[in-house]
XYZ file of C-alpha atoms in Angstrom:
524
model
C 210.569 55.587 84.768
C 207.077 55.491 83.335
C 204.374 57.475 84.971
C 202.312 54.449 85.981
C 205.074 52.269 87.381
C 204.196 53.297 90.946
C 200.761 51.728 90.562
C 202.190 48.219 90.405
C 203.848 48.222 93.874
C 200.862 50.127 95.275
C 198.342 47.545 94.092
C 200.666 44.744 95.158
C 200.829 46.316 98.622
C 197.021 46.511 98.734
C 196.745 42.862 97.688
C 199.236 41.853 100.408
C 197.216 43.827 102.979
C 194.020 42.095 101.823
C 195.756 38.723 102.073
C 196.862 39.439 105.652
C 193.324 40.620 106.475
C 191.894 37.454 104.928
C 194.180 35.214 106.998
C 193.247 37.075 110.195
C 189.545 36.872 109.315
C 189.798 33.092 109.158
C 189.696 33.195 112.974
C 186.028 34.172 112.679
C 185.139 30.829 111.067
C 187.932 28.486 112.292
C 188.589 27.232 115.782
C 192.105 27.638 117.146
C 192.858 23.906 116.930
C 193.454 24.134 113.206
C 196.447 26.407 113.850
C 197.839 24.252 116.697
C 200.927 22.632 115.194
C 201.603 20.547 118.326
C 198.973 18.040 117.185
C 201.560 16.862 114.646
C 203.826 15.720 117.482
C 200.861 14.016 119.139
C 200.169 12.135 115.909
C 203.798 11.007 115.740
C 203.564 9.675 119.299
C 200.309 7.874 118.503
C 201.850 6.239 115.435
C 204.721 5.074 117.636
C 202.244 3.633 120.153
C 200.177 1.741 117.596
C 203.321 0.279 116.022
C 204.401 -0.846 119.501
C 201.028 -2.526 120.041
C 201.094 -4.218 116.629
C 204.661 -5.491 117.048
C 203.877 -6.771 120.557
C 200.761 -8.593 119.288
C 202.706 -10.075 116.345
C 205.545 -11.240 118.643
C 203.000 -12.739 121.034
C 201.289 -14.807 118.350
C 204.619 -15.900 116.841
C 205.971 -17.069 120.217
C 202.657 -18.620 121.195
C 202.533 -20.472 117.862
C 206.059 -21.795 118.334
C 205.254 -22.773 121.910
C 202.073 -24.542 120.782
C 204.035 -26.543 118.210
C 206.676 -27.506 120.770
C 203.952 -28.412 123.261
C 202.270 -30.677 120.734
C 205.550 -32.510 120.147
C 206.218 -33.017 123.878
C 202.612 -34.052 124.475
C 203.373 -37.197 122.469
C 205.427 -38.377 125.452
C 202.279 -38.603 127.503
C 200.673 -36.622 130.286
C 202.874 -38.285 132.864
C 206.003 -36.753 131.443
C 204.669 -33.411 130.093
C 201.915 -31.050 131.330
C 200.731 -28.776 128.500
C 198.883 -26.382 130.854
C 202.054 -25.618 132.804
C 203.938 -25.075 129.534
C 201.306 -22.619 128.236
C 201.326 -20.717 131.520
C 205.123 -20.533 131.380
C 204.942 -19.163 127.848
C 202.383 -16.526 128.859
C 204.481 -15.468 131.835
C 207.559 -15.080 129.624
C 205.656 -13.048 127.019
C 203.830 -10.822 129.513
C 206.561 -10.210 132.092
C 209.726 -10.361 129.983
C 208.900 -9.445 126.403
C 206.107 -7.053 127.466
C 208.679 -4.952 129.285
C 210.537 -4.312 126.059
C 207.654 -2.233 124.631
C 206.084 1.032 125.730
C 202.366 0.227 125.680
C 200.192 3.083 127.029
C 197.003 2.289 128.891
C 193.997 3.551 126.817
C 192.305 4.944 129.959
C 195.061 6.372 132.156
C 197.731 6.857 129.505
C 200.379 5.297 131.740
C 202.588 2.428 130.587
C 201.051 -1.038 130.973
C 202.759 -3.512 133.274
C 202.763 -7.112 131.993
C 199.952 -6.549 129.468
C 197.933 -9.404 128.052
C 197.164 -9.753 124.374
C 193.539 -8.723 124.944
C 194.721 -5.558 126.688
C 197.107 -4.895 123.792
C 194.276 -5.304 121.264
C 192.065 -2.897 123.232
C 194.925 -0.405 123.450
C 195.573 -0.646 119.696
C 191.903 0.055 118.976
C 191.935 3.074 121.293
C 195.101 4.474 119.690
C 193.578 3.899 116.233
C 190.624 6.065 117.242
C 192.992 8.828 118.371
C 194.959 8.552 115.126
C 191.794 8.867 113.025
C 190.978 12.086 114.893
C 194.439 13.628 114.794
C 195.229 12.494 111.244
C 192.189 14.388 109.965
C 193.321 17.472 111.854
C 196.925 17.144 110.654
C 195.806 16.819 107.013
C 193.858 20.057 107.343
C 196.870 21.687 109.011
C 199.059 20.562 106.099
C 196.585 22.226 103.725
C 196.775 25.392 105.843
C 200.596 25.280 105.727
C 200.537 24.883 101.932
C 198.061 27.749 101.763
C 200.384 29.992 103.788
C 203.304 29.036 101.525
C 201.415 29.974 98.361
C 200.127 33.120 100.056
C 203.685 34.168 100.893
C 204.851 33.443 97.347
C 201.884 35.272 95.856
C 202.852 38.358 97.870
C 206.115 38.754 95.944
C 205.020 37.762 92.444
C 202.496 38.952 89.895
C 201.429 35.408 89.044
C 197.664 35.019 89.640
C 198.043 31.228 89.791
C 199.564 31.386 93.288
C 196.732 33.603 94.528
C 194.082 31.341 92.998
C 195.755 28.354 94.680
C 195.708 30.213 98.008
C 191.991 30.965 97.795
C 191.256 27.410 96.596
C 193.044 25.939 99.626
C 191.168 28.276 101.978
C 187.849 27.137 100.518
C 189.005 23.516 100.630
C 189.732 23.751 104.358
C 186.188 25.099 104.810
C 184.512 22.566 102.522
C 186.161 19.411 103.944
C 184.739 19.808 107.516
C 181.354 20.777 106.073
C 181.436 17.705 103.828
C 182.047 15.313 106.739
C 179.383 17.094 108.780
C 176.768 16.678 106.053
C 177.946 13.119 105.338
C 177.357 12.263 108.988
C 173.850 13.747 108.786
C 173.051 11.663 105.703
C 174.493 8.386 107.026
C 172.849 8.803 110.429
C 169.487 8.389 108.669
C 170.392 4.812 107.760
C 172.072 3.942 111.089
C 169.647 3.017 113.879
C 171.810 4.517 116.617
C 172.366 7.691 114.629
C 176.137 7.484 115.137
C 178.755 6.551 112.550
C 181.975 5.347 114.175
C 184.747 6.750 112.004
C 182.839 9.998 111.407
C 182.394 10.505 115.142
C 186.170 10.371 115.552
C 186.632 12.923 112.760
C 183.847 15.235 113.930
C 185.169 15.226 117.491
C 187.438 18.049 116.289
C 184.897 20.829 115.849
C 187.074 23.030 113.631
C 184.387 25.393 112.320
C 182.772 27.996 114.523
C 179.024 28.428 114.792
C 179.208 31.597 112.694
C 179.569 29.555 109.526
C 176.363 27.619 110.276
C 174.199 30.727 110.618
C 171.143 30.574 108.376
C 171.719 33.683 106.262
C 168.231 33.361 104.774
C 166.776 34.730 108.010
C 169.149 37.722 108.122
C 168.206 41.158 106.916
C 170.394 43.028 104.452
C 172.521 44.762 107.095
C 173.078 41.598 109.131
C 173.876 39.729 105.936
C 176.601 42.240 104.998
C 178.361 41.949 108.372
C 178.043 38.156 108.703
C 181.483 36.478 109.008
C 181.022 34.088 106.096
C 180.014 36.920 103.746
C 182.909 39.128 104.870
C 185.404 36.308 104.298
C 183.959 35.669 100.830
C 184.024 39.397 100.031
C 187.659 39.772 101.129
C 188.559 36.718 99.016
C 186.890 38.349 96.026
C 188.660 41.684 96.630
C 191.997 39.926 97.029
C 191.633 38.075 93.728
C 190.451 41.259 91.989
C 193.523 43.195 93.103
C 195.793 40.302 92.142
C 194.295 40.226 88.654
C 194.648 44.018 88.411
C 198.317 43.728 89.386
C 198.852 41.124 86.684
C 196.990 43.230 84.097
C 198.861 46.459 84.896
C 202.165 44.592 84.921
C 201.395 43.174 81.476
C 200.304 46.589 80.130
C 203.031 48.789 81.598
C 206.020 46.434 81.562
C 206.859 46.916 77.826
C 206.740 50.721 78.137
C 208.834 50.715 81.298
C 211.433 48.370 79.809
C 211.623 50.412 76.604
C 211.974 53.665 78.540
C 214.720 52.239 80.759
C 216.581 50.839 77.760
C 216.472 54.110 75.796
C 217.376 56.142 78.878
C 220.422 53.936 79.454
C 221.442 54.356 75.825
C 221.182 58.152 76.095
C 223.278 58.112 79.265
C 225.856 55.865 77.584
C 225.960 58.278 74.646
C 226.646 61.174 77.021
C 229.489 59.278 78.664
C 230.929 58.230 75.291
C 230.654 61.825 74.088
C 232.779 63.037 76.995
C 235.275 60.258 76.327
C 235.332 61.169 72.623
C 236.095 64.809 73.421
C 238.996 63.827 75.653
C 240.312 61.363 73.043
C 240.113 63.930 70.238
C 242.033 66.403 72.330
C 244.612 63.747 73.235
C 245.126 62.704 69.575
C 245.470 66.291 68.372
C 247.863 67.073 71.196
C 249.931 63.983 70.393
C 250.175 64.923 66.696
C 251.244 68.427 67.538
C 253.872 67.234 70.020
C 255.222 64.691 67.510
C 255.494 67.311 64.794
C 257.206 69.785 67.098
C 259.609 67.097 68.348
C 260.563 66.131 64.797
C 261.110 69.717 63.789
C 263.205 70.353 66.878
C 265.450 67.303 66.266
C 266.369 68.244 62.657
C 268.466 71.131 61.390
C 267.325 73.158 58.373
C 269.982 71.457 56.234
C 268.740 67.978 57.208
C 265.189 68.982 56.419
C 266.256 70.147 52.953
C 268.151 66.877 52.366
C 265.063 64.873 53.383
C 262.933 66.789 50.913
C 265.476 66.218 48.134
C 265.504 62.469 48.837
C 261.739 62.296 48.470
C 261.887 64.204 45.186
C 264.610 61.942 43.733
C 262.507 58.795 44.313
C 260.937 57.841 41.000
C 259.502 54.753 39.346
C 262.765 54.185 37.434
C 264.722 54.309 40.677
C 262.361 51.901 42.425
C 262.619 49.387 39.506
C 266.410 49.389 39.545
C 268.546 47.222 41.751
C 269.515 50.241 43.740
C 265.875 51.188 44.282
C 265.265 48.912 47.278
C 265.263 51.954 49.505
C 262.463 53.389 47.365
C 260.279 50.286 47.856
C 260.879 50.429 51.584
C 259.910 54.066 51.660
C 256.724 53.463 49.623
C 255.656 50.588 51.918
C 256.178 52.856 54.884
C 254.009 55.483 53.214
C 251.238 52.916 52.583
C 251.273 51.715 56.193
C 251.298 55.280 57.377
C 248.367 56.094 55.104
C 246.388 53.151 56.479
C 246.995 54.250 60.038
C 246.011 57.784 59.152
C 242.759 56.566 57.547
C 241.918 54.468 60.615
C 242.592 57.431 62.834
C 240.436 59.610 60.598
C 237.535 57.143 60.754
C 237.883 56.924 64.520
C 237.985 60.693 64.759
C 234.884 60.993 62.574
C 233.007 58.455 64.722
C 233.955 60.287 67.905
C 232.971 63.618 66.367
C 229.619 62.156 65.267
C 229.016 60.859 68.796
C 229.836 64.275 70.181
C 227.530 65.966 67.661
C 224.606 63.637 68.485
C 225.127 64.123 72.220
C 225.293 67.888 71.836
C 222.180 67.827 69.651
C 220.223 65.774 72.216
C 221.368 67.992 75.061
C 220.328 71.091 73.151
C 217.002 69.486 72.198
C 216.236 68.510 75.799
C 216.915 72.085 76.925
C 214.705 73.605 74.245
C 211.827 71.095 74.572
C 211.254 69.532 78.027
C 208.906 66.913 76.528
C 211.448 65.791 73.932
C 213.045 63.290 76.310
C 209.657 61.778 77.166
C 208.857 61.438 73.459
C 212.251 60.007 72.556
C 212.242 57.432 75.373
C 208.598 56.454 74.660
C 207.643 57.547 78.156
C 204.342 58.953 76.935
C 203.347 55.584 75.438
C 202.678 54.185 78.914
C 199.032 54.310 80.057
C 198.069 57.236 82.214
C 198.075 56.419 85.907
C 194.908 58.477 86.410
C 193.052 56.489 83.772
C 194.254 53.221 85.231
C 193.134 54.242 88.725
C 189.731 55.406 87.506
C 189.124 52.319 85.355
C 190.341 49.997 88.119
C 188.085 51.398 90.815
C 185.078 51.835 88.529
C 185.268 48.231 87.332
C 186.017 46.986 90.848
C 183.147 48.965 92.358
C 180.681 47.789 89.727
C 181.681 44.163 90.206
C 181.448 44.420 94.006
C 177.982 45.947 93.696
C 176.830 43.197 91.329
C 178.331 40.466 93.526
C 176.583 41.802 96.640
C 173.304 42.190 94.767
C 173.436 38.724 93.202
C 174.483 37.106 96.489
C 171.626 38.756 98.333
C 169.201 37.705 95.606
C 170.450 34.111 95.705
C 170.172 33.637 99.466
C 166.845 35.515 99.590
C 164.890 34.043 96.685
C 161.597 35.556 97.823
C 162.926 38.926 96.580
C 163.037 37.456 93.064
C 159.912 35.330 93.273
C 157.886 38.239 94.630
C 158.436 39.954 91.284
C 158.055 37.047 88.863
C 155.610 34.830 90.785
C 152.169 35.130 92.395
C 151.829 36.031 96.060
C 150.995 32.455 96.967
C 154.442 31.328 95.801
C 156.344 34.386 97.023
C 154.886 34.004 100.527
C 155.295 30.239 100.780
C 157.430 28.588 103.427
C 159.334 26.612 100.793
C 161.200 29.761 99.770
C 163.063 29.555 103.084
C 164.638 26.222 102.080
C 167.985 25.572 100.417
C 166.253 24.197 97.334
C 164.744 27.618 96.677
C 168.185 29.179 97.028
C 169.572 26.724 94.466
C 166.719 27.498 92.090
C 168.001 31.082 91.954
C 171.725 30.400 92.363
C 172.102 27.900 89.512
C 170.553 30.169 86.821
C 172.728 33.064 87.988
C 175.819 30.863 87.805
C 174.917 29.804 84.274
C 174.337 33.375 83.099
C 178.058 34.203 82.849
C 179.104 31.205 80.686
C 175.922 31.633 78.629
C 176.732 35.285 77.884
C 180.369 34.448 77.113
C 179.216 31.729 74.689
C 176.915 34.184 72.915
C 179.747 36.719 72.627
C 182.095 34.052 71.277
C 179.557 32.894 68.665
C 178.788 36.453 67.563
C 182.491 37.296 67.288
C 183.114 34.139 65.266
C 180.267 34.980 62.871
C 181.530 38.544 62.534
C 185.055 37.307 61.823
C 183.772 34.942 59.136
C 181.887 37.835 57.505
C 185.008 40.019 57.557
C 187.067 37.236 55.971
C 184.401 36.699 53.301
C 184.324 40.397 52.385
C 188.125 40.478 52.312
C 188.154 37.500 49.939
C 185.648 39.262 47.642
C 187.758 42.410 47.663
C 190.960 40.552 46.831
C 189.380 38.490 44.044
C 187.985 41.568 42.276
C 184.689 39.773 41.600
C 181.145 40.376 42.677
C 179.595 38.224 45.371
C 177.553 36.214 42.819
C 180.592 35.653 40.618
C 182.656 34.527 43.609
C 179.937 32.068 44.667
C 179.764 30.700 41.123
C 183.547 30.338 41.014
C 183.589 28.546 44.373
C 180.819 26.208 43.187
C 182.807 25.384 40.039
C 185.917 24.704 42.111
C 183.982 22.466 44.482
C 182.444 20.590 41.532
C 185.860 20.174 39.898
C 187.328 18.906 43.164
C 184.479 16.408 43.506
C 185.001 15.202 39.942
C 188.730 14.824 40.510
C 188.087 12.824 43.659
C 185.591 10.580 41.853
C 187.995 10.118 38.937
C 190.775 9.122 41.312
C 188.472 6.591 42.979
C 187.461 5.141 39.591
C 191.099 4.839 38.573
C 191.956 3.077 41.812
C 188.999 0.711 41.385
C 189.976 -0.061 37.774
C 193.553 -0.709 38.825
C 192.387 -3.079 41.570
C 190.142 -4.966 39.124
C 192.959 -5.291 36.583
C 195.280 -6.577 39.282
C 192.744 -9.167 40.448
C 192.089 -10.255 36.832
C 195.812 -10.702 36.253
C 196.111 -12.800 39.402
C 193.102 -14.987 38.522
C 194.051 -15.530 34.834
C 195.253 -19.144 34.081
C 198.938 -19.468 33.332
C 199.717 -20.527 29.737
C 201.464 -23.888 28.991
C 204.021 -24.527 26.244
C 202.765 -26.831 23.396
């Protein structure tokens, strides 16, 4: 294995540890309700209750409508035969006492089942359950986001794909931003509401999911308090987690080709060793078989028979084979050809096995003489040095952490910047303690990175164009002035060709129109 392959599981283990630490640190900014999964069952029960209320109300109005229609028909008989008030009371009694018992309708105050509820009580209960649903639905949606976050976090722990880790951090920030958004939205809307309360937002904000630590004004903290504040520690652990995930992905991309190549070549060398041992045993078996066959043939024939066999071979000639009695000669020659083919195949196989044995012996001897030969042959030394990777990883990580801490401190404490670039009257003003002053520093810092990357991209593009221009001059064998003159001539010729093509098309169109407009000739 390559020398740096241990770094990948090590960094992955560190990233998993940071992920676990990040999830545990969420308790410093989240209340425990966000992790209470039993609210899902409460939401299911509330949905059941509101459906019961809605169905009961719908059944009531359907029955009451039918009863009203029937009452109108019977009222035509006259008040002496039909009393509409008694009929309406009978209908209400049937709906409340009979049909009302078919539904479980909880009382909005006590929570117990209503007995013979009226439609007004059902409407009040439906409104109360709707308020509970709006509270619990908001909580359940956030819990679903937390569950998705845990799923991606678990998957990111076993893969080197940074996308899963980015999704995890995005979901964590989303669960923080959504409660803050509704909190600020309530503050904004309360300005325009005389009572200062917004109904649906009050139901949502009744679940206070964020702890007070996230609302601490970090502008008033000194540097030490700022570094140990919960919101900064969570952000720092998020940053470290993403950094280690990106390092895992980078090292995996850098070292994977070397590791795969080393494993492949090592397997091939091991296969060659095994095949060499098999070749040795096969060579011995073939030689032993030939020797046994020869000895068996010699043992089965007497000296006289051996002499007769030799004489038969000598008497075979071309004239004998061409005669009618030479069929035995053809048979013998065909046997010799087949035998020769088999012998050649055996010889080629023997040569291949001997070559395999020679290569294996050579490699074994080379590995004994030079301990580094195996590393060179398997491309083990082509992998990056683990020491260099460790040093570069921690140097880059340390520098980025230092810059992040410095920039974050500068952004949330703008007076440190304005005290250098502005007069004392501005640096000491109260306005620098506001969020607008923080944004005046934060936004330029955020734009610095894309601005620098754009400058680098433009400079690289200009440099690439210059390299391509010099390469074109070198290939053409002309001076720069001659190349410019040649390019100008080509551009002029292309322009002339384009203009000529346009003129030809225009002339063709005019000729076509003239032919269409010409009067047709008549026979005299």
